[in-house]
Short mmCIF file of C-alpha atoms in Angstrom, two decimals:
data_model
loop_
_atom_site.label_atom_id
_atom_site.label_comp_id
_atom_site.label_asym_id
_atom_site.label_seq_id
_atom_site.Cartn_x
_atom_site.Cartn_y
_atom_site.Cartn_z
CA ALA A 1 -12.19 -17.36 26.50
CA ALA A 2 -10.94 -19.25 23.47
CA VAL A 3 -10.29 -17.26 20.32
CA ARG A 4 -11.61 -18.78 17.14
CA GLY A 5 -9.86 -18.05 13.88
CA ARG A 6 -10.77 -19.01 10.37
CA VAL A 7 -9.88 -18.18 6.79
CA GLU A 8 -12.45 -17.55 4.10
CA ILE A 9 -11.68 -17.38 0.38
CA VAL A 10 -14.48 -15.76 -1.56
CA THR A 11 -14.56 -16.31 -5.32
CA GLY A 12 -18.08 -15.11 -6.12
CA GLY A 13 -21.69 -15.67 -5.21
CA ALA A 14 -23.68 -14.37 -2.30
CA ARG A 15 -20.64 -13.66 -0.06
CA VAL A 16 -19.03 -11.09 -2.38
CA GLU A 17 -20.67 -8.00 -0.84
CA ALA A 18 -20.02 -9.12 2.76
CA ALA A 19 -16.42 -9.99 1.87
CA ALA A 20 -15.96 -6.60 0.18
CA ASP A 21 -17.23 -4.94 3.36
CA ALA A 22 -14.83 -7.04 5.46
CA TYR A 23 -11.98 -6.03 3.13
CA GLN A 24 -12.88 -2.36 3.59
CA GLN A 25 -13.04 -2.80 7.37
CA VAL A 26 -9.56 -4.39 7.48
CA TYR A 27 -8.09 -1.78 5.16
CA ALA A 28 -9.47 1.02 7.35
CA ALA A 29 -7.83 -0.57 10.42
CA SER A 30 -4.48 -1.03 8.65
CA TRP A 31 -1.44 1.19 8.33
CA LYS A 32 -2.31 2.06 4.73
CA GLN A 33 -3.46 5.42 3.43
CA PRO A 34 -7.16 5.60 2.54
CA GLU A 35 -7.94 4.87 -1.09
CA PRO A 36 -8.26 8.09 -3.12
CA PHE A 37 -11.30 6.66 -4.94
CA PRO A 38 -13.35 4.75 -2.31
CA ALA A 39 -15.61 3.02 -4.85
CA PHE A 40 -12.69 1.55 -6.83
CA MET A 41 -11.86 -1.48 -4.67
CA PRO A 42 -15.47 -2.65 -4.15
CA GLY A 43 -15.98 -2.23 -7.91
CA LEU A 44 -12.82 -4.23 -8.68
CA ILE A 45 -13.96 -6.96 -6.29
CA ARG A 46 -17.38 -7.17 -7.94
CA THR A 47 -15.98 -7.11 -11.48
CA SER A 48 -13.40 -9.79 -10.62
CA ALA A 49 -16.15 -11.96 -9.13
CA GLN A 50 -18.33 -11.54 -12.23
CA ARG A 51 -15.43 -12.66 -14.44
CA GLN A 52 -14.55 -15.53 -12.06
CA TRP A 53 -11.12 -14.03 -11.33
CA LEU A 54 -11.74 -13.17 -7.67
CA ARG A 55 -9.85 -14.78 -4.81
CA LEU A 56 -10.61 -12.55 -1.85
CA GLY A 57 -9.03 -13.98 1.27
CA ILE A 58 -10.31 -12.85 4.65
CA ALA A 59 -8.81 -13.97 7.98
CA TRP A 60 -11.25 -13.80 10.87
CA VAL A 61 -10.73 -13.84 14.62
CA ASP A 62 -14.05 -14.69 16.17
CA GLU A 63 -16.33 -12.66 13.89
CA HIS A 64 -13.87 -9.81 13.32
CA PRO A 65 -11.97 -9.58 10.00
CA VAL A 66 -8.25 -9.11 10.77
CA ALA A 67 -6.54 -9.55 7.38
CA ALA A 68 -7.67 -9.29 3.78
CA GLN A 69 -6.03 -9.97 0.43
CA LEU A 70 -7.34 -9.39 -3.06
CA TRP A 71 -5.88 -11.83 -5.57
CA ILE A 72 -6.88 -11.87 -9.23
CA VAL A 73 -6.56 -15.25 -10.95
CA ALA A 74 -6.75 -15.75 -14.71
CA ASN A 75 -4.90 -17.66 -17.41
CA GLY A 76 -2.86 -19.73 -14.96
CA ARG A 77 -1.56 -16.67 -13.09
CA ALA A 78 -2.41 -15.30 -9.67
CA GLU A 79 -1.73 -11.63 -9.11
CA ILE A 80 -1.70 -10.36 -5.56
CA TYR A 81 -3.29 -6.98 -6.03
CA LYS A 82 -3.83 -5.59 -2.54
CA LEU A 83 -3.34 -6.78 1.00
CA ALA A 84 -3.79 -5.38 4.49
CA TYR A 85 -4.13 -6.45 8.08
CA ASP A 86 -5.57 -4.88 11.21
CA GLU A 87 -2.69 -3.32 13.18
CA GLN A 88 -4.25 -4.53 16.42
CA PHE A 89 -3.52 -8.15 15.37
CA LYS A 90 -0.03 -7.62 13.92
CA ALA A 91 1.70 -9.80 16.56
CA HIS A 92 -0.33 -12.80 15.39
CA SER A 93 0.85 -12.50 11.74
CA PRO A 94 -2.62 -12.78 10.19
CA GLY A 95 -1.32 -11.62 6.81
CA THR A 96 1.30 -14.36 6.69
CA LEU A 97 -1.24 -17.02 7.63
CA LEU A 98 -3.69 -15.69 5.06
CA THR A 99 -1.03 -15.61 2.32
CA ALA A 100 -0.20 -19.26 2.99
CA GLU A 101 -3.86 -20.29 2.74
CA VAL A 102 -4.67 -18.29 -0.40
CA MET A 103 -1.44 -19.46 -2.02
CA ARG A 104 -2.32 -23.09 -1.25
CA TYR A 105 -5.80 -22.53 -2.66
CA VAL A 106 -4.70 -21.01 -5.96
CA VAL A 107 -2.07 -23.69 -6.52
CA GLU A 108 -4.26 -26.66 -5.55
CA HIS A 109 -7.66 -25.46 -6.75
CA ASP A 110 -6.83 -23.12 -9.63
CA GLY A 111 -3.64 -24.83 -10.78
CA VAL A 112 -1.77 -21.55 -11.24
CA HIS A 113 1.78 -21.76 -12.56
CA GLU A 114 2.80 -18.25 -11.56
CA ILE A 115 2.09 -16.00 -8.58
CA ASP A 116 3.03 -12.33 -8.88
CA TYR A 117 3.14 -9.62 -6.22
CA LEU A 118 3.01 -7.09 -9.07
CA ILE A 119 4.87 -3.91 -8.07
CA GLY A 120 6.94 -3.28 -5.00
CA ASP A 121 9.98 -4.76 -3.40
CA ASP A 122 8.97 -5.34 0.21
CA ASN A 123 11.00 -7.77 2.31
CA TYR A 124 8.06 -10.13 2.91
CA GLU A 125 7.76 -10.66 -0.85
CA HIS A 126 11.25 -12.17 -0.98
CA ALA A 127 10.22 -14.80 1.57
CA TRP A 128 7.45 -16.07 -0.73
CA MET A 129 8.87 -15.70 -4.22
CA THR A 130 11.66 -17.53 -6.03
CA HIS A 131 12.20 -14.96 -8.79
CA ARG A 132 12.11 -11.21 -9.15
CA ARG A 133 11.47 -9.21 -12.33
CA GLU A 134 12.05 -5.54 -12.75
CA ARG A 135 9.54 -3.50 -14.67
CA TRP A 136 10.57 -0.27 -16.23
CA GLY A 137 8.49 2.48 -17.74
CA LEU A 138 9.24 5.38 -19.99
CA MET A 139 7.80 8.84 -19.47
CA ALA A 140 7.86 11.26 -22.38
CA TYR A 141 6.71 14.85 -22.41
CA ASN A 142 6.64 17.47 -25.12
CA PRO A 143 8.32 20.50 -23.51
CA LEU A 144 7.00 22.72 -26.29
CA ALA A 145 3.38 22.12 -25.21
CA LEU A 146 1.95 23.56 -21.99
CA ALA A 147 0.61 20.15 -20.88
CA GLY A 148 4.02 18.55 -21.57
CA LEU A 149 5.85 21.23 -19.63
CA ALA A 150 3.42 20.80 -16.72
CA GLY A 151 4.06 17.03 -16.82
CA ILE A 152 7.83 17.57 -16.63
CA VAL A 153 7.44 19.90 -13.65
CA ARG A 154 5.08 17.46 -11.85
CA HIS A 155 7.40 14.52 -12.45
CA ALA A 156 10.51 16.41 -11.34
CA ALA A 157 8.77 17.77 -8.24
CA GLY A 158 7.54 14.29 -7.31
CA SER A 159 11.03 12.83 -7.68
CA LEU A 160 12.56 15.60 -5.58
CA TRP A 161 9.90 15.16 -2.90
CA SER A 162 10.47 11.38 -2.78
CA ASN A 163 14.22 11.86 -2.41
CA PHE A 164 13.69 14.48 0.28
CA ARG A 165 11.35 12.27 2.33
CA ARG A 166 13.40 9.04 2.08
CA PRO A 167 15.72 8.44 5.05
CA ARG A 168 19.35 8.61 3.94
CA ASP A 169 20.07 4.99 4.97
CA MET A 170 17.11 3.62 3.01
CA PRO A 171 17.91 2.26 -0.47
CA VAL A 172 16.00 3.39 -3.50
CA ALA A 173 13.52 0.81 -4.80
CA THR A 174 14.63 -0.63 -8.11
CA SER A 175 11.35 -1.91 -9.51
CA ARG A 176 9.28 0.50 -11.56
CA THR A 177 5.93 0.51 -13.29
#
């Protein structure tokens, strides 16, 4: 039987809820950890649609969503907020195909002058982007206050845990938020 694939880009209207459900379905079938606040992503999708910022790309095989990407477009910029694909369809590169279609859409339809993957430094990002910016943050704690001391301990413990879990041949990511 022939497999039918299609790409849908939802920006608002009646398809927002169904697209949000498809996004959730893809995310659940992906390699990613479950969201700690399950209502956040559907809420972000709805809010972005209300403000006309939403570009929610869904790749379908037959009537099954296999990849999903949430892009937020405003002020001539497209920010790729979250993406996922169904592990079962990995060999078919649905995420790559979806990225190409959403990128074409935001350039041709929205006229964006900048596309940003936001944080991270994954290899696939280098294939799509021409420039890379580092973002740095500053954390400050008052060690004389109990809350500040607790913050220092949490931060130090998190750093130690990250270093412990990282394979020795894996470089440390250089971009920060």
